[in-house]
Coordinates of C-alpha atoms in Angstrom, one line a residue:
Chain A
X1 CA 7.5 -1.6 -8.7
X2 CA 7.2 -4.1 -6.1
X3 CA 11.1 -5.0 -4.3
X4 CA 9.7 -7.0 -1.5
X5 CA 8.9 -10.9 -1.8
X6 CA 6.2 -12.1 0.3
X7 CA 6.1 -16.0 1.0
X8 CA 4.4 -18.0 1.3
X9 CA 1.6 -16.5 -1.6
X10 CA -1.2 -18.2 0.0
X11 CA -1.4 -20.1 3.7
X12 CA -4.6 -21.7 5.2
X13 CA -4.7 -22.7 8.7
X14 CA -7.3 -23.4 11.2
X15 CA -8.3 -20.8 13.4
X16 CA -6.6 -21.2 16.3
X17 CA -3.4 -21.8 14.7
X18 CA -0.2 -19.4 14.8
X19 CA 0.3 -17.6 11.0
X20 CA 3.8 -16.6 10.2
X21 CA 4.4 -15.0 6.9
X22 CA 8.3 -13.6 5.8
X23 CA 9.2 -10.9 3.2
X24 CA 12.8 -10.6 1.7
X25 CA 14.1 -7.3 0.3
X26 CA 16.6 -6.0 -1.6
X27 CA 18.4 -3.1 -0.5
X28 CA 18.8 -1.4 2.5
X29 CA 16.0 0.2 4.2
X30 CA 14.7 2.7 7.0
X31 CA 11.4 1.0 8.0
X32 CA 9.4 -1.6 7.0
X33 CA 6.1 -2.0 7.1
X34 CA 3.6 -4.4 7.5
X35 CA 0.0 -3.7 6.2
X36 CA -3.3 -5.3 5.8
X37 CA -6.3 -5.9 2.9
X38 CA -9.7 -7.0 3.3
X39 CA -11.0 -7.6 0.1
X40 CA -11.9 -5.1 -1.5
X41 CA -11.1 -2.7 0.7
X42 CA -7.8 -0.4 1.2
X43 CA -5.2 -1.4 3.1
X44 CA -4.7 -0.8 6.9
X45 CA -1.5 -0.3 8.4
X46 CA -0.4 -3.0 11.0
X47 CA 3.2 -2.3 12.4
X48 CA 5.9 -0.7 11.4
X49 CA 9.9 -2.0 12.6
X50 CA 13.0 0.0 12.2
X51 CA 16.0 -0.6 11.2
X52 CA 18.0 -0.8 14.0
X53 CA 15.3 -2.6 15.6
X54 CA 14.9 -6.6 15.5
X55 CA 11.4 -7.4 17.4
X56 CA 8.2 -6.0 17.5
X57 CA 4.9 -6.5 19.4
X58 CA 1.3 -5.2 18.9
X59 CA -1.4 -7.3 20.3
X60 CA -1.5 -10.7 18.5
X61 CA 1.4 -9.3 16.3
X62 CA 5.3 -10.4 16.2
X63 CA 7.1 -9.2 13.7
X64 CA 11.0 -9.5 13.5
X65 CA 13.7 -7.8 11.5
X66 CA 17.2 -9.4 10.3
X67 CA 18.7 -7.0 8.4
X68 CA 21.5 -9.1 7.6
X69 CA 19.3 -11.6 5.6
X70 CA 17.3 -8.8 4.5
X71 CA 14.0 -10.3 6.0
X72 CA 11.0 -10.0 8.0
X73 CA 8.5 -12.1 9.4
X74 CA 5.0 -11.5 10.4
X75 CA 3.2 -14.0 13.1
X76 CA -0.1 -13.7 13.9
X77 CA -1.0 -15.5 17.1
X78 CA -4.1 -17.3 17.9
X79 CA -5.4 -16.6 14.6
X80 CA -9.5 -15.5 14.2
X81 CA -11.7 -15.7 11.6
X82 CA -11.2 -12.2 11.1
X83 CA -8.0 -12.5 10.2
X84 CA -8.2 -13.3 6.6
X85 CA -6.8 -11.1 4.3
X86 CA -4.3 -10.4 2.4
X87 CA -1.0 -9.6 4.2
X88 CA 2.0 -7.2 2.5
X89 CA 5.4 -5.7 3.6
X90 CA 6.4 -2.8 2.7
X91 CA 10.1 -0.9 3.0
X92 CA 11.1 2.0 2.6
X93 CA 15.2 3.3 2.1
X94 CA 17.1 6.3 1.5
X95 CA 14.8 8.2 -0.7
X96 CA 11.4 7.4 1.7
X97 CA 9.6 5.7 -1.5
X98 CA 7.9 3.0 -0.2
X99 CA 7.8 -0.2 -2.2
X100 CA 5.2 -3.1 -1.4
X101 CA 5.7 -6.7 -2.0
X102 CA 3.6 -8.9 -4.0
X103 CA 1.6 -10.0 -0.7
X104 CA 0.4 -13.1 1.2
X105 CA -3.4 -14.3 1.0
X106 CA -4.4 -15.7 4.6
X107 CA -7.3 -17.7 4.8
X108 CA -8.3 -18.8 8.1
X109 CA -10.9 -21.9 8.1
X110 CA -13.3 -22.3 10.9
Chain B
X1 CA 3.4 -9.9 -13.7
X2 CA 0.8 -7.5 -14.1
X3 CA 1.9 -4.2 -13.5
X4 CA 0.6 -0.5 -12.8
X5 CA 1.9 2.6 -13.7
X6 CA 1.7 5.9 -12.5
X7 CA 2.7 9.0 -14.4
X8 CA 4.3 11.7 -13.9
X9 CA 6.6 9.8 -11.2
X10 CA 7.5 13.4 -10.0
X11 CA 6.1 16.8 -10.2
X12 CA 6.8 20.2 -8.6
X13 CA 4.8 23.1 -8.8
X14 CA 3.8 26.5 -7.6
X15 CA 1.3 26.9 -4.6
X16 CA -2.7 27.4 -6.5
X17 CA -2.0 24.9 -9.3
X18 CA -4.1 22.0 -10.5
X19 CA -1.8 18.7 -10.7
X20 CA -3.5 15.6 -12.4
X21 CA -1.9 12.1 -11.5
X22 CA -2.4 9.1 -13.5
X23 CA -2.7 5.5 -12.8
X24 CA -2.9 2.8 -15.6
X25 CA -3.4 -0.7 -14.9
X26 CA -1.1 -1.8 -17.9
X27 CA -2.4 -5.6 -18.5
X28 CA -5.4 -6.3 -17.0
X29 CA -8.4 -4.5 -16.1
X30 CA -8.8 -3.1 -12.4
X31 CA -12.0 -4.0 -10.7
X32 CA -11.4 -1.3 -8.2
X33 CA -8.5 1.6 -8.0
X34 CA -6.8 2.6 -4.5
X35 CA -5.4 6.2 -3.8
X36 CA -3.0 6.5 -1.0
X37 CA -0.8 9.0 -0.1
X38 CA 2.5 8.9 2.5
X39 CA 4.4 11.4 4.6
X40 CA 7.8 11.0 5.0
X41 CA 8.8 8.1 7.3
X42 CA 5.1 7.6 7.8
X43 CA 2.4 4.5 6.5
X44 CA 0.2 4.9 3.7
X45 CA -3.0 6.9 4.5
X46 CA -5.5 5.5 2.5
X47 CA -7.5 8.8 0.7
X48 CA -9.7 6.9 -1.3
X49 CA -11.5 3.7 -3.2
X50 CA -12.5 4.2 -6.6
X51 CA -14.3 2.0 -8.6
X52 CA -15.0 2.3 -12.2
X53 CA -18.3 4.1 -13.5
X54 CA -18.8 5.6 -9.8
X55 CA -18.0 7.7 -7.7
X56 CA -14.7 7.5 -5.5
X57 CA -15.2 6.5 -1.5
X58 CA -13.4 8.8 0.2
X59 CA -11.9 8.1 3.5
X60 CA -12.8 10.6 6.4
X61 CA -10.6 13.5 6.7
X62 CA -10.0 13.8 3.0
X63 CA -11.2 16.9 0.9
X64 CA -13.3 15.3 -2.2
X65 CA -13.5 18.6 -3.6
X66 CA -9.5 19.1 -3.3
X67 CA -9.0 15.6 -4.3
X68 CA -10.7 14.5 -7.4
X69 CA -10.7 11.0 -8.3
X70 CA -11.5 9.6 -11.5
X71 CA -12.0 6.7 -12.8
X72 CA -12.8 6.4 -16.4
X73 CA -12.4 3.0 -17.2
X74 CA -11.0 0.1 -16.3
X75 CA -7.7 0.6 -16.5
X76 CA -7.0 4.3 -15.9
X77 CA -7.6 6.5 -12.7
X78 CA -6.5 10.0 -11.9
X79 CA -6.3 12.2 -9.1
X80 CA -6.0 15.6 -9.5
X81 CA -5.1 17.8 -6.7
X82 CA -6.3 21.2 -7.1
X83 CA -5.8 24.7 -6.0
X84 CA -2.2 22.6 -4.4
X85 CA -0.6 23.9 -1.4
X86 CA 2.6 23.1 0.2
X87 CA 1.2 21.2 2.9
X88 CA 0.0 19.0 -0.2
X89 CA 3.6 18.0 -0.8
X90 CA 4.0 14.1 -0.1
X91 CA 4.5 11.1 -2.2
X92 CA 0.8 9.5 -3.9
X93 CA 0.8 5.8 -4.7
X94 CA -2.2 4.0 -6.4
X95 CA -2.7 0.2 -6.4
X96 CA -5.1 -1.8 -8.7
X97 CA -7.4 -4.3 -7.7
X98 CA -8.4 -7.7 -9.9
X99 CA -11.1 -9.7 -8.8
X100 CA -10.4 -12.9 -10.7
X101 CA -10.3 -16.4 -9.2
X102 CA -8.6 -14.8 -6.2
X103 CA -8.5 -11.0 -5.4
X104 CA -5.0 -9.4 -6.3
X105 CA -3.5 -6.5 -5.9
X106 CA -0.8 -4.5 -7.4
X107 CA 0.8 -1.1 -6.4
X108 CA 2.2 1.5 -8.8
X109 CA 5.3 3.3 -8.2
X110 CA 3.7 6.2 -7.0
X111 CA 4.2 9.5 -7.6
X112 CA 6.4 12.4 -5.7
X113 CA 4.7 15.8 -5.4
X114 CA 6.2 18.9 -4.4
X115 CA 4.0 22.0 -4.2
X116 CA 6.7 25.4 -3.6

């Protein structure tokens, strides 16, 4: 089951330019998690923000957490070619499942 | 949407069992089957790619002989854990991969293991 919603679906920017994708949630979580697909490949794990926690850095990473809204945003700074992928948020609550959102294709044109 | 399942969505059982773990893609055929698994409060370790007709990738690290991966057809994977152990114990969650116009991915509910 997927709780998280991922938006936009699909963004295409020019390398060079700042990507910032969001997720909304629904309920209350511990973490959440930000992760990373190549196509056709698994996904890699990118950051991971806690709850009491609003702001996160990691390289060429931002991601923020408003709890009240129940969202998160993801921005990639200074994007590379190498950054398209598909991008997904993940959360995890009280019982530690983790639930992924439906996830946001990043294509980054030369 | 399309969606995956995974059955059973719990198990528990004793130390030196076999557990089998399903994953059904239930409305569209998977290209290629993911097999993760997570420690609580920790991210997704990827364990393994699986692709139908061949064998599973597995990721370094990961026993292929204690983790066997199927993948029959197109819309059903397994993984069965054998000979389980306690440290075995976390929650395994599959995703489904469809290469169509665009690649998409969807993730089942995984499923909760606890070996005693």
């Amino acid at each position: 089951s997927q709780q998280g919603e991922e938006d936009p679906q699909a963004l295409s920017i020019q390398e060079g330019e700042n990507a910032t994708m969001n997720c909304s949630y629904k309920t209350s979580i511990n973490n959440l998690q930000w992760y990373r697909q190549n196509s056709g490949r698994g996904l890699v794990h990118l950051i991971l923000i806690r709850s009491n926690e609003r702001e996160k850095h990691s390289g060429r990473l931002r991601v923020t957490l408003d709890t009240s809204k129940k969202s998160s945003s993801l921005l990639i700074t200074a994007s590379r070619a190498a950054d398209t992928a598909s991008y997904f948020c993940a959360t995890d609550g009280w019982d530690d499942k983790i639930i992924f959102g439906k996830g946001t294709r990043l294509h980054i044109l030369p | 949407g399309a969606v995956v399942s995974q059955h059973p969505s719990w198990v528990i059982c004793k130390s030196g069992t076999s557990v089998k773990i399903e994953c059904r893609s239930l409305d569209f055929q998977a290209t290629t089957m993911f097999w993760y698994r997570q420690f609580p409060k920790q991210s997704l370790m990827l364990m393994a790619t699986s692709n139908e007709g061949s064998k599973a990738t597995y990721e370094q690290g990961v026993e292929k002989d204690k983790f066997l991966i199927n993948h029959a057809s197109l819309t059903l994977s397994t993984l069965t854990v054998t000979s389980a152990h306690p440290e075995d114990s976390s929650f395994y969650i599959c995703s489904a991969s469809y290469r169509g116009v665009q690649e998409t991915q969807y993730f089942g509910p995984g499923t909760r293991l606890l070996v005693l």
